[in-house]
mmCIF file of C-alpha atoms in Angstrom:
data_model
loop_
_atom_site.group_PDB
_atom_site.id
_atom_site.type_symbol
_atom_site.label_atom_id
_atom_site.label_comp_id
_atom_site.label_asym_id
_atom_site.label_seq_id
_atom_site.Cartn_x
_atom_site.Cartn_y
_atom_site.Cartn_z
ATOM 1 C CA MET A 135 -9.241 -20.575 -7.047
ATOM 2 C CA THR A 136 -6.071 -22.400 -8.806
ATOM 3 C CA ARG A 137 -6.564 -24.409 -11.551
ATOM 4 C CA HIS A 138 -3.748 -26.968 -13.378
ATOM 5 C CA ASP A 139 -3.322 -27.354 -16.689
ATOM 6 C CA ARG A 140 -0.178 -28.612 -18.844
ATOM 7 C CA THR A 141 2.026 -25.569 -18.675
ATOM 8 C CA GLY A 142 1.796 -24.841 -14.818
ATOM 9 C CA ARG A 143 -0.849 -22.983 -12.387
ATOM 10 C CA ASP A 144 -3.268 -20.564 -12.589
ATOM 11 C CA LEU A 145 -3.799 -18.431 -9.202
ATOM 12 C CA ASP A 146 -6.582 -16.284 -9.684
ATOM 13 C CA LEU A 147 -6.121 -13.821 -6.449
ATOM 14 C CA ARG A 148 -8.511 -11.034 -7.885
ATOM 15 C CA GLY A 149 -10.266 -8.967 -4.807
ATOM 16 C CA LEU A 150 -7.369 -9.725 -2.529
ATOM 17 C CA LYS A 151 -5.389 -7.171 -0.667
ATOM 18 C CA CYS A 152 -1.914 -6.886 0.420
ATOM 19 C CA PRO A 153 -0.757 -9.039 1.958
ATOM 20 C CA LEU A 154 -2.579 -11.887 0.572
ATOM 21 C CA PRO A 155 -1.505 -11.672 -3.008
ATOM 22 C CA VAL A 156 2.034 -12.449 -2.203
ATOM 23 C CA LEU A 157 1.649 -14.924 0.814
ATOM 24 C CA ARG A 158 -0.311 -17.128 -1.694
ATOM 25 C CA THR A 159 1.955 -16.649 -4.450
ATOM 26 C CA ARG A 160 4.935 -17.734 -1.923
ATOM 27 C CA LYS A 161 2.574 -20.686 -1.105
ATOM 28 C CA ALA A 162 1.583 -21.588 -4.525
ATOM 29 C CA LEU A 163 5.429 -21.233 -5.745
ATOM 30 C CA ARG A 164 6.775 -23.764 -2.946
ATOM 31 C CA ALA A 165 4.164 -26.354 -4.204
ATOM 32 C CA LEU A 166 5.873 -26.200 -8.244
ATOM 33 C CA SER A 167 8.412 -28.341 -9.472
ATOM 34 C CA PRO A 168 11.622 -26.332 -10.800
ATOM 35 C CA GLY A 169 10.920 -25.037 -14.483
ATOM 36 C CA ASP A 170 7.221 -25.012 -13.853
ATOM 37 C CA ARG A 171 5.390 -22.084 -14.440
ATOM 38 C CA LEU A 172 2.966 -20.069 -12.453
ATOM 39 C CA ILE A 173 0.491 -17.158 -13.792
ATOM 40 C CA VAL A 174 -0.906 -15.151 -10.692
ATOM 41 C CA ARG A 175 -3.897 -12.598 -11.535
ATOM 42 C CA CYS A 176 -4.540 -9.971 -8.813
ATOM 43 C CA THR A 177 -6.285 -6.535 -8.572
ATOM 44 C CA ASP A 178 -4.023 -4.984 -5.574
ATOM 45 C CA PRO A 179 -1.889 -2.456 -7.095
ATOM 46 C CA LEU A 180 0.696 -3.137 -4.119
ATOM 47 C CA ALA A 181 1.328 -6.661 -5.823
ATOM 48 C CA ALA A 182 3.405 -4.728 -8.924
ATOM 49 C CA ILE A 183 5.894 -4.336 -5.812
ATOM 50 C CA ASP A 184 5.213 -7.056 -3.494
ATOM 51 C CA ILE A 185 5.368 -10.126 -5.946
ATOM 52 C CA PRO A 186 8.903 -8.859 -8.031
ATOM 53 C CA HIS A 187 10.349 -8.197 -4.677
ATOM 54 C CA LEU A 188 9.266 -11.694 -3.378
ATOM 55 C CA LEU A 189 11.022 -13.699 -6.935
ATOM 56 C CA ARG A 190 13.995 -11.446 -5.813
ATOM 57 C CA GLU A 191 14.170 -13.217 -2.520
ATOM 58 C CA THR A 192 12.885 -16.685 -3.841
ATOM 59 C CA GLY A 193 15.601 -16.414 -6.930
ATOM 60 C CA ASP A 194 12.468 -17.323 -9.362
ATOM 61 C CA HIS A 195 11.984 -15.854 -12.508
ATOM 62 C CA LEU A 196 9.172 -13.256 -13.389
ATOM 63 C CA ASP A 197 8.698 -14.305 -17.416
ATOM 64 C CA GLY A 198 6.233 -11.048 -17.774
ATOM 65 C CA VAL A 199 3.583 -8.697 -16.446
ATOM 66 C CA ASP A 200 0.880 -7.742 -18.013
ATOM 67 C CA GLU A 201 -1.996 -5.439 -16.782
ATOM 68 C CA HIS A 202 -5.666 -5.242 -18.655
ATOM 69 C CA ASP A 203 -8.601 -3.817 -17.215
ATOM 70 C CA GLY A 204 -7.095 -3.364 -13.733
ATOM 71 C CA VAL A 205 -5.879 -6.839 -13.213
ATOM 72 C CA LEU A 206 -2.206 -7.420 -13.260
ATOM 73 C CA SER A 207 -1.037 -10.825 -14.607
ATOM 74 C CA PHE A 208 2.336 -12.054 -13.509
ATOM 75 C CA ALA A 209 3.988 -15.008 -15.445
ATOM 76 C CA ILE A 210 6.418 -16.983 -13.208
ATOM 77 C CA ARG A 211 8.679 -19.631 -13.642
ATOM 78 C CA ARG A 212 10.074 -21.498 -10.508
ATOM 79 C CA ALA A 213 13.826 -21.803 -10.485
ATOM 80 C CA LEU A 214 16.018 -24.725 -11.431
ATOM 81 C CA PRO A 215 18.076 -26.141 -8.879
ATOM 82 C CA PRO A 216 21.669 -24.473 -8.892
ATOM 83 C CA ASP A 217 24.105 -27.259 -10.345
#
């Protein structure tokens, strides 16, 4: 489920297993404008490795990661285009 608000998108990927969280995160990032934010929530422990790796590939910025009650939350900011 994806929800939009003033600051960006909220992507709820709880219950999905690898590779779906990273694939859906990649798709959601493609739909964002530079500077937009994406919050990704998932329960797959492999996402702790896969999502930061994806961001190294795409050049997008990981603003923070939080874990609470088995749910990983990634705050991601879409990269600004190069000058």
